[in-house]
Short mmCIF file of C-alpha atoms and ligand atoms in Angstrom, two decimals:
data_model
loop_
_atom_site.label_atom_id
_atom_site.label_comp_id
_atom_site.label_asym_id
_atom_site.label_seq_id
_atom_site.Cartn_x
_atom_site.Cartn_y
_atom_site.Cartn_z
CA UNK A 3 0.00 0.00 0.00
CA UNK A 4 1.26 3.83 -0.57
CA UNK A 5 0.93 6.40 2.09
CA UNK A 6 -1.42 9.18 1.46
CA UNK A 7 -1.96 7.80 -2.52
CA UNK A 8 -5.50 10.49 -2.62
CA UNK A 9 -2.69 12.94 -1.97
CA UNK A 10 -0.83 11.99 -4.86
CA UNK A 11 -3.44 11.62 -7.33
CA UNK A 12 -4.30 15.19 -6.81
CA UNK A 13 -0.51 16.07 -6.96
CA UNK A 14 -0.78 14.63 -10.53
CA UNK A 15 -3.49 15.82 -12.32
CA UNK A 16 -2.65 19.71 -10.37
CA UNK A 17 0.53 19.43 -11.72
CA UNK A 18 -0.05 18.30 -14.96
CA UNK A 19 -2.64 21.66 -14.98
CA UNK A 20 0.42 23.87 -13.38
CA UNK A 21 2.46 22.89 -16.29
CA UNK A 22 0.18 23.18 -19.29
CA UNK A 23 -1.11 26.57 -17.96
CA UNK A 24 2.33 27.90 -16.92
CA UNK A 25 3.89 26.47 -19.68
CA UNK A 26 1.81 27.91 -22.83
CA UNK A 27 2.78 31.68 -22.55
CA UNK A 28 6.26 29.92 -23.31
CA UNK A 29 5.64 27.40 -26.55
CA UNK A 30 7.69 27.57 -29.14
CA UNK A 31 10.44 29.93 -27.28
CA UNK A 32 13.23 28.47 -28.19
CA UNK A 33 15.74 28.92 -26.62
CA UNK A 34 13.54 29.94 -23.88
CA UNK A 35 14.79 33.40 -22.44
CA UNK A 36 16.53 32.62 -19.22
CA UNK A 37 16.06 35.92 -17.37
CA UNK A 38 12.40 36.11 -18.73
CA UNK A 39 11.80 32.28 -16.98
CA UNK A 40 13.35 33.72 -14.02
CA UNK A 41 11.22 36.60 -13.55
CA UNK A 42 7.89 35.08 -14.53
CA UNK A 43 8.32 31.78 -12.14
CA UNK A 44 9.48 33.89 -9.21
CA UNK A 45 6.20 35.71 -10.00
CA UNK A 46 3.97 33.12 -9.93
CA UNK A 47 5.60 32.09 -6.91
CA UNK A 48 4.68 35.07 -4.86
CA UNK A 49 2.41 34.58 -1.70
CA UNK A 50 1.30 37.89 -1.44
CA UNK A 51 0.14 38.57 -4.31
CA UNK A 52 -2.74 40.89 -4.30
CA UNK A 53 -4.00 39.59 -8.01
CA UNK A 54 -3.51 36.11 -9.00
CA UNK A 55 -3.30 36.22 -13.02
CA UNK A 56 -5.38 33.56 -14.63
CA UNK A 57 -3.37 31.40 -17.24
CA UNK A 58 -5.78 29.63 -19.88
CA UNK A 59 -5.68 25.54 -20.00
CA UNK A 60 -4.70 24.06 -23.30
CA UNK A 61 -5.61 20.87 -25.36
CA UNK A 62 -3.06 19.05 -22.81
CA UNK A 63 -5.34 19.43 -20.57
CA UNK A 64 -8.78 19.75 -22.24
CA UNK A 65 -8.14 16.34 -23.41
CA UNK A 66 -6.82 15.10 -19.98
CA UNK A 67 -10.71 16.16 -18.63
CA UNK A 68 -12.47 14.02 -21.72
CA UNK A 69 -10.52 11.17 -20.56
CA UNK A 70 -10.36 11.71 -16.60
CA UNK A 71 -14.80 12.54 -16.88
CA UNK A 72 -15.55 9.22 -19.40
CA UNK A 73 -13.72 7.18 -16.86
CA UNK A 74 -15.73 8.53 -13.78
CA UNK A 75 -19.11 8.22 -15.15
CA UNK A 76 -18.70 5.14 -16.80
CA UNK A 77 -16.41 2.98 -14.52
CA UNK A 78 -14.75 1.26 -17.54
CA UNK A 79 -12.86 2.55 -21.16
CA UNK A 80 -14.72 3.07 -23.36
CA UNK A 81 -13.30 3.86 -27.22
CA UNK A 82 -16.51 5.23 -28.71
CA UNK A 83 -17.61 7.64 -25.53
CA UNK A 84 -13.99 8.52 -25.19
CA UNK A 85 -13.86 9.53 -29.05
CA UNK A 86 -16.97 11.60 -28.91
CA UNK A 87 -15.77 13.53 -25.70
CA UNK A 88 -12.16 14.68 -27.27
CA UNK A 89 -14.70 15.55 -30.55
CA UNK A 90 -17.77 17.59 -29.02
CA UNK A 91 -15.28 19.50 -26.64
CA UNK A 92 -13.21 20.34 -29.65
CA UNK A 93 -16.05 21.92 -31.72
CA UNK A 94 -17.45 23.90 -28.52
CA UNK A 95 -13.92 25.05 -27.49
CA UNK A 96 -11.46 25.13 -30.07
CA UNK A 97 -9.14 27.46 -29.95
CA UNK A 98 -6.90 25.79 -27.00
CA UNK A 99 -4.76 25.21 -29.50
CA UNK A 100 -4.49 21.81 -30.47
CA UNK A 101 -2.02 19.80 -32.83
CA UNK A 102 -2.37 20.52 -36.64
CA UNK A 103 -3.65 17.57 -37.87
CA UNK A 104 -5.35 16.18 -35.00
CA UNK A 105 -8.33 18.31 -35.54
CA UNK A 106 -9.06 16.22 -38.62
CA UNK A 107 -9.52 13.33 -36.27
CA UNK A 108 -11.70 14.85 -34.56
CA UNK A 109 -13.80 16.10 -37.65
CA UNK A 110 -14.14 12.27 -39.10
CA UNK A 111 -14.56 10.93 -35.74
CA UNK A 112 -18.16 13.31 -35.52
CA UNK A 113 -18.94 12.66 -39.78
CA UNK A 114 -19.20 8.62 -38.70
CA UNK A 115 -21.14 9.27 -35.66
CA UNK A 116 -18.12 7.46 -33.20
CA UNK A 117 -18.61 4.31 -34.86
CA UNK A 118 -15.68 3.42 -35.57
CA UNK A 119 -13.40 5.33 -33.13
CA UNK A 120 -9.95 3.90 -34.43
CA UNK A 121 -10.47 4.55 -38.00
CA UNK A 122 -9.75 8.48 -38.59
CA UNK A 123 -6.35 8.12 -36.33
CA UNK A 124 -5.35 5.28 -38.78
CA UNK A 125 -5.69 7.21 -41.63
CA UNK A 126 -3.90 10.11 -40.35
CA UNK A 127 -0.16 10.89 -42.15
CA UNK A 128 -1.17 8.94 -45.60
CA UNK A 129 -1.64 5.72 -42.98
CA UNK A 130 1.42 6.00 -40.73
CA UNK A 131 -0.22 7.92 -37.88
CA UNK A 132 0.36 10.75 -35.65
CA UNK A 133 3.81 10.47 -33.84
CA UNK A 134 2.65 13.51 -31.96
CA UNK A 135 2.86 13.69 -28.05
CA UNK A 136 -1.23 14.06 -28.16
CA UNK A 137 -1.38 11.03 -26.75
CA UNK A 138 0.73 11.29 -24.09
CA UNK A 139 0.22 14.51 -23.00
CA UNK A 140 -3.38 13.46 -21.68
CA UNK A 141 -2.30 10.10 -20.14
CA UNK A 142 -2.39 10.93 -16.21
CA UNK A 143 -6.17 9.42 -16.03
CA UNK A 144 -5.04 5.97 -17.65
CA UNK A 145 -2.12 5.87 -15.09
CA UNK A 146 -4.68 6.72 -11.70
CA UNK A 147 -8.10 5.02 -13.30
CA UNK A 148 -5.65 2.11 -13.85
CA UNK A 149 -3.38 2.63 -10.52
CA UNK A 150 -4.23 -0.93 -9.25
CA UNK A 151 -3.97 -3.09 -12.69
CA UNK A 152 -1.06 -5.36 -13.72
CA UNK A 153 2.02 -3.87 -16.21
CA UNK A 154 0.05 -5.57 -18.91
CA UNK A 155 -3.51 -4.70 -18.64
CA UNK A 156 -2.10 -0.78 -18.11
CA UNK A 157 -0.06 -0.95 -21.47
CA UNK A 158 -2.90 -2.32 -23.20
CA UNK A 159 -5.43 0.63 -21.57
CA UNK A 160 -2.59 3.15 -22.53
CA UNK A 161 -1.93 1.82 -25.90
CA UNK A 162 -6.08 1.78 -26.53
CA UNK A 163 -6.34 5.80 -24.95
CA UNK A 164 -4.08 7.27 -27.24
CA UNK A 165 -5.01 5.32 -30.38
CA UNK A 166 -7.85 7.24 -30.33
CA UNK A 167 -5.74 9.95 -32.44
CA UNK A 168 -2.31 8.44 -32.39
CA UNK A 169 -1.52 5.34 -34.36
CA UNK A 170 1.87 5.34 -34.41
CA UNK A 171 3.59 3.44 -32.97
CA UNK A 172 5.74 6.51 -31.55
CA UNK A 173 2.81 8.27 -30.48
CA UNK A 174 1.06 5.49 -28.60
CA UNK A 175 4.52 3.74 -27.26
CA UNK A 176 5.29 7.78 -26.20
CA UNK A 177 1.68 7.56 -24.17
CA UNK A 178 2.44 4.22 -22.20
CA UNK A 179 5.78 5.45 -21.55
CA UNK A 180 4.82 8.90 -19.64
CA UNK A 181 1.80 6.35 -18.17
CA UNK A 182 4.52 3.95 -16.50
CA UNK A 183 5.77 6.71 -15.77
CA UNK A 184 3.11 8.23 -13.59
CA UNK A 185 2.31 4.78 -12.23
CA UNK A 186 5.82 3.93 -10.93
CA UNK A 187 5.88 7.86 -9.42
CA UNK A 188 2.58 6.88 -7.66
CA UNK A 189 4.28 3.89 -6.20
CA UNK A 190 7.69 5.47 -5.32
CA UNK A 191 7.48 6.84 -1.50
CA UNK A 192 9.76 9.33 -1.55
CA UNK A 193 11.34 10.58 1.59
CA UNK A 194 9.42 12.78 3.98
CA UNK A 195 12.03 14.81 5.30
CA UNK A 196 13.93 15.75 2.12
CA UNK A 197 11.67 14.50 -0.62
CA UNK A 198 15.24 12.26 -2.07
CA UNK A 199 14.00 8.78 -3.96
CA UNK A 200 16.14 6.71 -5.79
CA UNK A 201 16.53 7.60 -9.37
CA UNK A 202 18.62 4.94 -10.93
CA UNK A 203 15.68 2.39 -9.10
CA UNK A 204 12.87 4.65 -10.79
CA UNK A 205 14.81 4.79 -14.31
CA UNK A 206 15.70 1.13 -14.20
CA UNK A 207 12.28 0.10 -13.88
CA UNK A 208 11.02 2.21 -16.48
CA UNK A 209 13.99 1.26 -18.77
CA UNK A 210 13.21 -2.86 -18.17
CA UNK A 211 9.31 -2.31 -18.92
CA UNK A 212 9.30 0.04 -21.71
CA UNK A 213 12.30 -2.51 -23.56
CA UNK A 214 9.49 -5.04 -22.71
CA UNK A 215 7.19 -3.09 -24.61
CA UNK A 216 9.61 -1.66 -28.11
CA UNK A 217 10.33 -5.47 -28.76
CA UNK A 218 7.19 -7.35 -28.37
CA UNK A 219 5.67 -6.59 -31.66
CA UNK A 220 1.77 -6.56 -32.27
CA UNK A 221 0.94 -7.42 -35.28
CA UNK A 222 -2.75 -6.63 -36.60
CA UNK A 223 -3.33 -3.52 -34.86
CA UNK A 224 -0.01 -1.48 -35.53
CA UNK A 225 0.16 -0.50 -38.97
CA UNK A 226 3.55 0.78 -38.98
CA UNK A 227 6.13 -2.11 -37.77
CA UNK A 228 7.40 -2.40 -40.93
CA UNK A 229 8.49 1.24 -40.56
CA UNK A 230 9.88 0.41 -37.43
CA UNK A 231 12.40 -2.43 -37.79
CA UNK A 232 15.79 -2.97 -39.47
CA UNK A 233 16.73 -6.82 -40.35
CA UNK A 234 13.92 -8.22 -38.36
CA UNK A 235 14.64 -6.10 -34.96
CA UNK A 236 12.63 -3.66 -33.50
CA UNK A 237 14.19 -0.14 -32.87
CA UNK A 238 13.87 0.56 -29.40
CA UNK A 239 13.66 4.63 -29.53
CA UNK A 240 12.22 5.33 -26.47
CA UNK A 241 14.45 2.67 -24.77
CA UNK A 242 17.49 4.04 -26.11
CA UNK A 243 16.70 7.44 -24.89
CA UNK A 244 16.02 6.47 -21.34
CA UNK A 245 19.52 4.81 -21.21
CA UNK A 246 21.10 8.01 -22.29
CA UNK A 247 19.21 9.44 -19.11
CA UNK A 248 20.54 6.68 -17.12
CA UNK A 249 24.28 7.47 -18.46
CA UNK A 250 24.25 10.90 -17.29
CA UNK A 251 22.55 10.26 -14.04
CA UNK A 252 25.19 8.14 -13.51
CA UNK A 253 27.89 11.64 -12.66
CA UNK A 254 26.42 14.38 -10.82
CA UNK A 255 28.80 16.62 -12.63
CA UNK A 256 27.31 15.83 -15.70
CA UNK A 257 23.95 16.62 -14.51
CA UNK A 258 24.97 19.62 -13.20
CA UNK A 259 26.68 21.01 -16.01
CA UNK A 260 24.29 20.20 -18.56
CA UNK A 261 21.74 23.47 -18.91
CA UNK A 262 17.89 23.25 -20.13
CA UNK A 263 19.03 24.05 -23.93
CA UNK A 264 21.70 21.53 -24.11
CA UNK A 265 19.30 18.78 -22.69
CA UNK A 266 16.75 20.05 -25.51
CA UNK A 267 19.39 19.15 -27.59
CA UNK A 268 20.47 16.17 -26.49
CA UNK A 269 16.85 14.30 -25.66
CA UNK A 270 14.51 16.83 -27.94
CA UNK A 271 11.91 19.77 -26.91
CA UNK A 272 9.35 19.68 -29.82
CA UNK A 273 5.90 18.47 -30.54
CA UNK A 274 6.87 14.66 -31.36
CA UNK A 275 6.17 12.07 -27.90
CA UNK A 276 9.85 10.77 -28.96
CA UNK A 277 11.21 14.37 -29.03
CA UNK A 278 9.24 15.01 -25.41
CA UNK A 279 8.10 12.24 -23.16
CA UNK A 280 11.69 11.31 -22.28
CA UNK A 281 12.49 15.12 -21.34
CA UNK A 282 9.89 15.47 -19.35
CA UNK A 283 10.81 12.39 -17.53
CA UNK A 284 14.66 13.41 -17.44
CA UNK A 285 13.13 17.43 -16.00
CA UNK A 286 11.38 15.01 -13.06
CA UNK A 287 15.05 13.42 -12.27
CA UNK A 288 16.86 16.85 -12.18
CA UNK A 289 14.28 18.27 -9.97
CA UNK A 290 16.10 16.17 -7.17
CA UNK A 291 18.99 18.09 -6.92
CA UNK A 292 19.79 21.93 -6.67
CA UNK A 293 19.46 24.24 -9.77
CA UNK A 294 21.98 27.13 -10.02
CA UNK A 295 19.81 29.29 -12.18
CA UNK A 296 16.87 28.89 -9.78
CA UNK A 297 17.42 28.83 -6.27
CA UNK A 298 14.45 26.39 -4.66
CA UNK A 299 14.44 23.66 -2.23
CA UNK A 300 11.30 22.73 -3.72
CA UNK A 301 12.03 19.46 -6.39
CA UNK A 302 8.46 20.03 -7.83
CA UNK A 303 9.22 24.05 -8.48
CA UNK A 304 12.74 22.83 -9.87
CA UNK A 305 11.14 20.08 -11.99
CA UNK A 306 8.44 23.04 -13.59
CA UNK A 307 11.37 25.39 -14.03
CA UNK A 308 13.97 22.53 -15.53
CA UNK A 309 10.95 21.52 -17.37
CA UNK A 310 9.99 24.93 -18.99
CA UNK A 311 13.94 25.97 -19.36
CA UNK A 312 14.08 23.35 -22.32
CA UNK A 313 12.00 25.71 -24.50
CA UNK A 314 10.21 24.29 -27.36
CA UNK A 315 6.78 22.31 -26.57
CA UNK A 316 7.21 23.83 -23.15
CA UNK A 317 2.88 23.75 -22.19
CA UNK A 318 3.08 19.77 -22.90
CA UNK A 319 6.65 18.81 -21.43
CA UNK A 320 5.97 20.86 -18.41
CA UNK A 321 2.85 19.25 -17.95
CA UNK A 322 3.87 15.80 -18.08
CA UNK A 323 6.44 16.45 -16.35
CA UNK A 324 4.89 17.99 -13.80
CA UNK A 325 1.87 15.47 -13.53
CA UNK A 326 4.55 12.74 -12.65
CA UNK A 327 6.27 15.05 -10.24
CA UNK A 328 2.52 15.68 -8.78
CA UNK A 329 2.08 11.95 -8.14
CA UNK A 330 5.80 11.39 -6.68
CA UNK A 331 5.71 14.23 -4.01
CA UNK A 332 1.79 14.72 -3.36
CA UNK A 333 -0.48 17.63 -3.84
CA UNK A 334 0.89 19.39 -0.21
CA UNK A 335 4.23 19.94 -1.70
CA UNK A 336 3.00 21.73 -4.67
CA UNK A 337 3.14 25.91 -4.05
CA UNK A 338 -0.22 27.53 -3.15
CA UNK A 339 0.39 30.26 -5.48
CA UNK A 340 0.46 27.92 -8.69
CA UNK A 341 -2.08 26.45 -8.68
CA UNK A 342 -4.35 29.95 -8.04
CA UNK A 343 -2.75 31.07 -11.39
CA UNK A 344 -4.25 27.81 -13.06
CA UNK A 345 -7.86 27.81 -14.71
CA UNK A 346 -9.87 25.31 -13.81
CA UNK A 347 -7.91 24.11 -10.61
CA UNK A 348 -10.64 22.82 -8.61
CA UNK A 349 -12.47 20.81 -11.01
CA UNK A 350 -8.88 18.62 -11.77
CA UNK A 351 -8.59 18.18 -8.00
CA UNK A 352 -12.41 16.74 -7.99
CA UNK A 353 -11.71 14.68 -10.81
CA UNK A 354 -8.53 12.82 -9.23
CA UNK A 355 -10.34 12.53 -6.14
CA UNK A 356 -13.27 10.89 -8.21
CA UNK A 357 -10.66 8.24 -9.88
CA UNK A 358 -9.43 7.76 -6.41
CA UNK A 359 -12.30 6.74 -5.40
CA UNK A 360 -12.78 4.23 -8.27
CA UNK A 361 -9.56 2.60 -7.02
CA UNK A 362 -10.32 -0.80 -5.45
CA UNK A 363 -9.00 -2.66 -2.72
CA UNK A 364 -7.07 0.35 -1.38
P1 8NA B 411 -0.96 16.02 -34.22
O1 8NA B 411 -1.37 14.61 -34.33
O2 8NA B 411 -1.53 16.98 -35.18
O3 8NA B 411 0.64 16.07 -34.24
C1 8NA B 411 1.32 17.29 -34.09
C2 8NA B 411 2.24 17.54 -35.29
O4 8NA B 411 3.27 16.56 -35.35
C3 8NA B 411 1.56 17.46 -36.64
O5 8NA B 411 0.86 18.63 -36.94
C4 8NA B 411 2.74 17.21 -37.58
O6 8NA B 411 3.41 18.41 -37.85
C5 8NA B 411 3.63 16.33 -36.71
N1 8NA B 411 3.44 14.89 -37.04
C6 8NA B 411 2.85 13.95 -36.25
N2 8NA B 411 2.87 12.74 -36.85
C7 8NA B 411 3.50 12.90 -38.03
C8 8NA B 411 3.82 12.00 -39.09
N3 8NA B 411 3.51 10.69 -39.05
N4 8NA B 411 4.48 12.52 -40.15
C9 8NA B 411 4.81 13.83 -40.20
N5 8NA B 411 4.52 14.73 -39.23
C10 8NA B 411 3.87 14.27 -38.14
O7 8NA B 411 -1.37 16.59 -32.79
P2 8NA B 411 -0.97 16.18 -31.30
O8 8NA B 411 -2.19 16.08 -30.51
O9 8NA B 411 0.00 15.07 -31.27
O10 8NA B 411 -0.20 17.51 -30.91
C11 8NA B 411 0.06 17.79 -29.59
C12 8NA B 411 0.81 19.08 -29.52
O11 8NA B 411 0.04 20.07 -30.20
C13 8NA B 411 0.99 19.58 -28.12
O12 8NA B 411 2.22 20.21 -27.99
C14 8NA B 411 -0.09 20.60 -27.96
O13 8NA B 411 0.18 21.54 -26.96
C15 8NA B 411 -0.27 21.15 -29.35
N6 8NA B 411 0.53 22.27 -29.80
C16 8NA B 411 -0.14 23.31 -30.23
C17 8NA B 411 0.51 24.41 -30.70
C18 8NA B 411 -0.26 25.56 -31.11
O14 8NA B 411 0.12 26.68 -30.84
N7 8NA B 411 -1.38 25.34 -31.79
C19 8NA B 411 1.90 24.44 -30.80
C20 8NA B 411 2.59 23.32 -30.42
C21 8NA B 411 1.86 22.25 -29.94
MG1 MG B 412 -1.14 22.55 -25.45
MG1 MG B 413 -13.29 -0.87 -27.81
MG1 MG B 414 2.20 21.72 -26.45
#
């Protein structure tokens, strides 16, 4: 069992909020302005402020609400009520500005009614599918409706979320990675005194499972293995990456000296799950140790400011990396002051405590 889990399901889905809302005025700054970050997260920071300015939610998290509100009221997945959420939210709200070509998902997805909610995604990208981080920017419901299932059963959940809109098998393998992710945060007790937890534990597990996952190969359902394989072997991107986290986690000097832009560099900062979920992830490891640019004790406030420092998608690697941060550490360590800047704060605190509450056996 995990001490105070309601606590960290909040901490997820408020930070995952926290780091779409605080992260949009930034997307596609790149490289992000360091002084500018400085000043505008030592802003939102302030406890006294007399005026709390209200940042705008984005599709991050408008989808993160269709899939955290068809869980709740219906208990199970469902691809067809799912489908039609992300769709009628879209036409009533769409200027939160969602992916390019996801909004033509959403347009065949109403034309046929929902009946077949796998079909537009498939068709996206002349039949490849979207390798965009849409579907794993919205993942934090799959990984706390889900909190109790085995490795398997949550893959499969994962993999049938995001194929909603993302058949590739990027874009869906990019989803069940950041949903591991959360999952493993969720069960990782870090300390109470100085919020430490063991990295190279967290990273190996996540580096064994998602290896798992890159070189079993479905067949029928992923239309794009063939893409995906040289001689008969399955590239293991997402694999490969986390390894390259793991080698510089290994010196402290190396994490140290290696600034938001270079890591952008290194691991990626733009709209692709390949070129993001892995950042975010590496943004959650570096928030356990002191940033020189930005003086906090805080590993949640250093995750959102390594997090946004990398530029680029900043809204959606902010947010997922902020979401697993959320689950690790629990809603109490998360500043006050954020989450008053966030729209929309109290309904994503209701909703986590509603998948909570779906948890059995707890
Ligand atoms: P998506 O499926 O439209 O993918 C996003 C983009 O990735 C596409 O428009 C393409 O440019 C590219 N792409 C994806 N798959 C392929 C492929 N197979 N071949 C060639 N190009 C490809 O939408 P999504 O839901 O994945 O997008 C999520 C991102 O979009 C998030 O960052 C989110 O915040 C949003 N976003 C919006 C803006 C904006 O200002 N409108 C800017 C950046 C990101
Ligand atoms: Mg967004
Ligand atoms: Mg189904
Ligand atoms: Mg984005």
């Amino acid at each position: 069992s995990v001490a105070n889990l309601v606590n960290k399901f909040r901490g997820c889905l408020a930070g995952g909020l926290i780091g779409d809302c605080l992260g949009s005025p930034f997307e596609a700054d790149n490289p992000i302005s360091r002084s500018v970050l400085y000043n505008f997260l030592t802003k939102q920071l302030e406890e006294s402020a007399k005026m709390f300015q209200m940042f705008p939610f984005t599709d991050d998290t408008a989808m993160t609400k269709s899939m955290a509100q068809s869980f709740i009221e219906l208990k199970r997945f469902d691809a067809k009520d799912m489908a039609k959420r992300f769709s009628v939210e879209y036409f009533k709200d769409p200027k939160r500005g969602y992916g390019g070509n996801v909004v033509d998902v959403f347009a065949a997805l109403r034309h046929t009614h929902y009946e077949y909610p796998y079909e537009p995604a498939r068709l996206q990208f002349n039949g490849s599918g979207s390798y965009g981080n849409g579907g794993a920017m919205r993942t934090s419901p799959v990984a706390l409706f889900g909190f109790h299932l085995s490795d398997a059963e949550l893959i499969e959940l994962a993999t049938n979320c995001a194929k909603i809109t993302h058949s590739n098998r990027n874009g869906y393998n990019g989803a069940i990675l950041q949903c591991l992710a959360i999952r493993e945060a969720l069960q990782t007790q870090s300390s109470p005194t100085d919020h430490s937890f063991d990295v190279n534990v967290y990273l190996n597990s996540l580096i064994e499972k998602m290896q798992k996952v890159e070189t079993t190969i479905c067949t029928e359902t992923d239309n794009n293995d063939s893409h995906n394989k040289s001689n008969g072997v399955p590239e293991t991107p997402f694999t490969d990456k986390l390894n390259k986290i793991k080698k510089i986690f290994e010196s402290q000097t190396k994490v140290n000296e290696l600034s938001g832009e270079k890591v952008a560099y290194i691991l990626g900062n733009d709209v692709s799950a390949l070129k993001s979920v892995p950042s975010a992830i590496y943004s959650v490891l570096r928030g356990q140790t002191p940033i020189e640019a930005f003086q906090s004790t805080n590993p949640f406030v250093r995750t959102l400011y390594f997090a946004l420092s990398l530029g680029g998608d900043t809204d959606t690697i902010a947010s997922m990396a902020c979401s697993i941060a959320g689950a690790l550490y629990g809603n109490d360590l998360i500043p006050n002051p954020l989450r008053k800047h966030c729209e929309d704060i109290d309904l994503l605190i209701k909703y986590s405590e509603d998948l909570y509450d779906l948890v059995p056996n707890k």
